[in-house]
Short mmCIF file of C-alpha atoms in Angstrom, two decimals:
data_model
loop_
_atom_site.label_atom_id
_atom_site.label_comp_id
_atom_site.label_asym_id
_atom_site.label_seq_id
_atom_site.Cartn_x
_atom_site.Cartn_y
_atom_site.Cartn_z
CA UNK A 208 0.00 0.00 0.00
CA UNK A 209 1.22 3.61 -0.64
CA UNK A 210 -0.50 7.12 -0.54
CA UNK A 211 -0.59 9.22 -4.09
CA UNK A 212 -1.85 12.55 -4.80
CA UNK A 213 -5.07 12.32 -7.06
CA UNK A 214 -5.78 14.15 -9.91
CA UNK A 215 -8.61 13.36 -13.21
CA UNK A 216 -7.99 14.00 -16.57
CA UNK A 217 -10.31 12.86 -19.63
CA UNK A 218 -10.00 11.41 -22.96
CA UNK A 219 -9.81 15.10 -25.15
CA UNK A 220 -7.78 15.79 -27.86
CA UNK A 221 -5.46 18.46 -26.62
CA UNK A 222 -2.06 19.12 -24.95
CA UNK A 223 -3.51 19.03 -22.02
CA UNK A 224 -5.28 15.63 -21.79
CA UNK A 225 -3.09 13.90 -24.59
CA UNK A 226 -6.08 12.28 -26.88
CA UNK A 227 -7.54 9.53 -26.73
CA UNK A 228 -5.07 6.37 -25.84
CA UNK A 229 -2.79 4.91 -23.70
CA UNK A 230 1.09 5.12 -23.69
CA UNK A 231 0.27 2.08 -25.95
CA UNK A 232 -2.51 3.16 -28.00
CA UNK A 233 -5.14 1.19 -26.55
CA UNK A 234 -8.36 3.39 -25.93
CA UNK A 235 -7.99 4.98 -22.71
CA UNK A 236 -10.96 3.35 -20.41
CA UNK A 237 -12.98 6.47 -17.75
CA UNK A 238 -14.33 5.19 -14.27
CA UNK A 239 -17.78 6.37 -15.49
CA UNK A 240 -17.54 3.66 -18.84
CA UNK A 241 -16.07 0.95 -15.44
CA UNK A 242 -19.01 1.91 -13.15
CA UNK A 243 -21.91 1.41 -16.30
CA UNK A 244 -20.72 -1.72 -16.74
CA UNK A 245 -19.03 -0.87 -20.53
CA UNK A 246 -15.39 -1.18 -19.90
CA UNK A 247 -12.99 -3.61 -17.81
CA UNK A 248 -10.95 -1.09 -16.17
CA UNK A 249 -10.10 2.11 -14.96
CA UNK A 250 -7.24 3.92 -16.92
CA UNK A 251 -4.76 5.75 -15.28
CA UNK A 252 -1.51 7.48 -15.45
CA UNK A 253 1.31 7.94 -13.49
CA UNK A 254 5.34 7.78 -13.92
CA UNK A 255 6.05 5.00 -16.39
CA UNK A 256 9.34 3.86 -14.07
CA UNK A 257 6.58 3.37 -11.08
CA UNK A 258 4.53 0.38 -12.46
CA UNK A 259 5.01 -1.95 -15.65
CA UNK A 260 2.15 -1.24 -17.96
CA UNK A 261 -0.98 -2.53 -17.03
CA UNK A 262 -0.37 -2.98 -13.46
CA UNK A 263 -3.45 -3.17 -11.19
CA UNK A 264 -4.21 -1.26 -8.56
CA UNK A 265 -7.17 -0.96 -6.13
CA UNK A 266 -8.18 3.02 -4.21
CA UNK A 267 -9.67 2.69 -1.20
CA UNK A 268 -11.40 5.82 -1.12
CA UNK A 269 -13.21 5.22 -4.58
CA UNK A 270 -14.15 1.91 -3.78
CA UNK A 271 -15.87 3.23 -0.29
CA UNK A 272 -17.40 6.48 -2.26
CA UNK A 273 -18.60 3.75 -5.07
CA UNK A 274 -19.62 0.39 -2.36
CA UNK A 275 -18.14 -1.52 -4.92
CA UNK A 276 -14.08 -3.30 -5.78
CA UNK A 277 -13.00 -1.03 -8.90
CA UNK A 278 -9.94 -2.14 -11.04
CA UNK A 279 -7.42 0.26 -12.09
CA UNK A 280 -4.81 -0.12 -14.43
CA UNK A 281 -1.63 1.58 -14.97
CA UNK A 282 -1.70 2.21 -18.46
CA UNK A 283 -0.75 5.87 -19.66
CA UNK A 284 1.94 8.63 -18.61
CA UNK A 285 2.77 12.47 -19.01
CA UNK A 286 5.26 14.53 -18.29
CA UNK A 287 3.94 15.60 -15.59
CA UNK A 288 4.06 11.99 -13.72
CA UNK A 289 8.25 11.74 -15.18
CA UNK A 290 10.16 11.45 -11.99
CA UNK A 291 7.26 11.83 -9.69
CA UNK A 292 6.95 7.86 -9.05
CA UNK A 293 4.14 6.34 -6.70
CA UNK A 294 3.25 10.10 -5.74
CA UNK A 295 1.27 11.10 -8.19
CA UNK A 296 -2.19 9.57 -9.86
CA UNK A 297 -4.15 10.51 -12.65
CA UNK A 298 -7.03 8.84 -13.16
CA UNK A 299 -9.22 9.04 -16.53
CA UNK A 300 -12.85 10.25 -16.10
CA UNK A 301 -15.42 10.84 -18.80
CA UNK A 302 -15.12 14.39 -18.95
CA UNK A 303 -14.20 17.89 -17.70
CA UNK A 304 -16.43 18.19 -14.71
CA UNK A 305 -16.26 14.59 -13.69
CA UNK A 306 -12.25 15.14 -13.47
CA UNK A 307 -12.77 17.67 -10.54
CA UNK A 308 -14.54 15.42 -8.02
CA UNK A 309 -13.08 16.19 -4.85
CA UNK A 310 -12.26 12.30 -3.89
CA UNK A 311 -10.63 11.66 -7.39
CA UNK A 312 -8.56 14.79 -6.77
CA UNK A 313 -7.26 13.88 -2.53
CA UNK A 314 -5.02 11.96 -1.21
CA UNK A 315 -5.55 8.27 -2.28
CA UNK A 316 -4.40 5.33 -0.38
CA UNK A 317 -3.85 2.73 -3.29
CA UNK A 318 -2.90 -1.34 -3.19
CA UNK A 319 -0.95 -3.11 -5.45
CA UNK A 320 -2.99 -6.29 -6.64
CA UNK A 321 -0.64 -9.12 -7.07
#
């Protein structure tokens, strides 16, 4: 286990967000798309020497704001996250105002799933 700073971003094509896909150019996967029951996991980014790609990884606080186990996977980076690694956690949301929730955006206590 290990705390991270959170932070959202969403799939957008712009500097800012960085399009569409993953590091690997799979399509990048929001926690809204996870919770409807449409994709398989959670995308997220963080420093691509903290985690090989596709790591999973559990957050406590989602899963208690949700009531439900929620798979994360380490799949995309930015400059941002270069150097940073287990601090920092971005985790892909649907859109603009969905990346602001207050919980996504806290301190996270995360798990490494084995």
């Amino acid at each position: 286990m290990f705390r991270s700073r959170g932070t959202g971003y969403y799939p957008a094509n712009n500097a800012m967000e960085g399009g569409f896909n993953d590091r690997r150019g799979a399509r990048l996967r929001t926690l809204q798309q996870y919770l409807n029951g449409s994709a398989e996991y959670v995308s997220v980014a963080m420093d691509s020497n903290a985690f090989n790609y596709g790591q999973k990884l559990r957050i406590k606080e989602l899963e208690q704001k949700y009531g439900r186990q929620i798979e994360f996977r380490v799949v995309d980076t930015g400059g941002a996250f270069q150097g940073r690694g287990r601090s920092r956690i971005d985790i892909c949301t649907a859109s603009s105002s969905a990346s602001v929730d207050p919980t996504i955006n806290g301190m996270l206590t995360i798990a490494v799933v084995r």
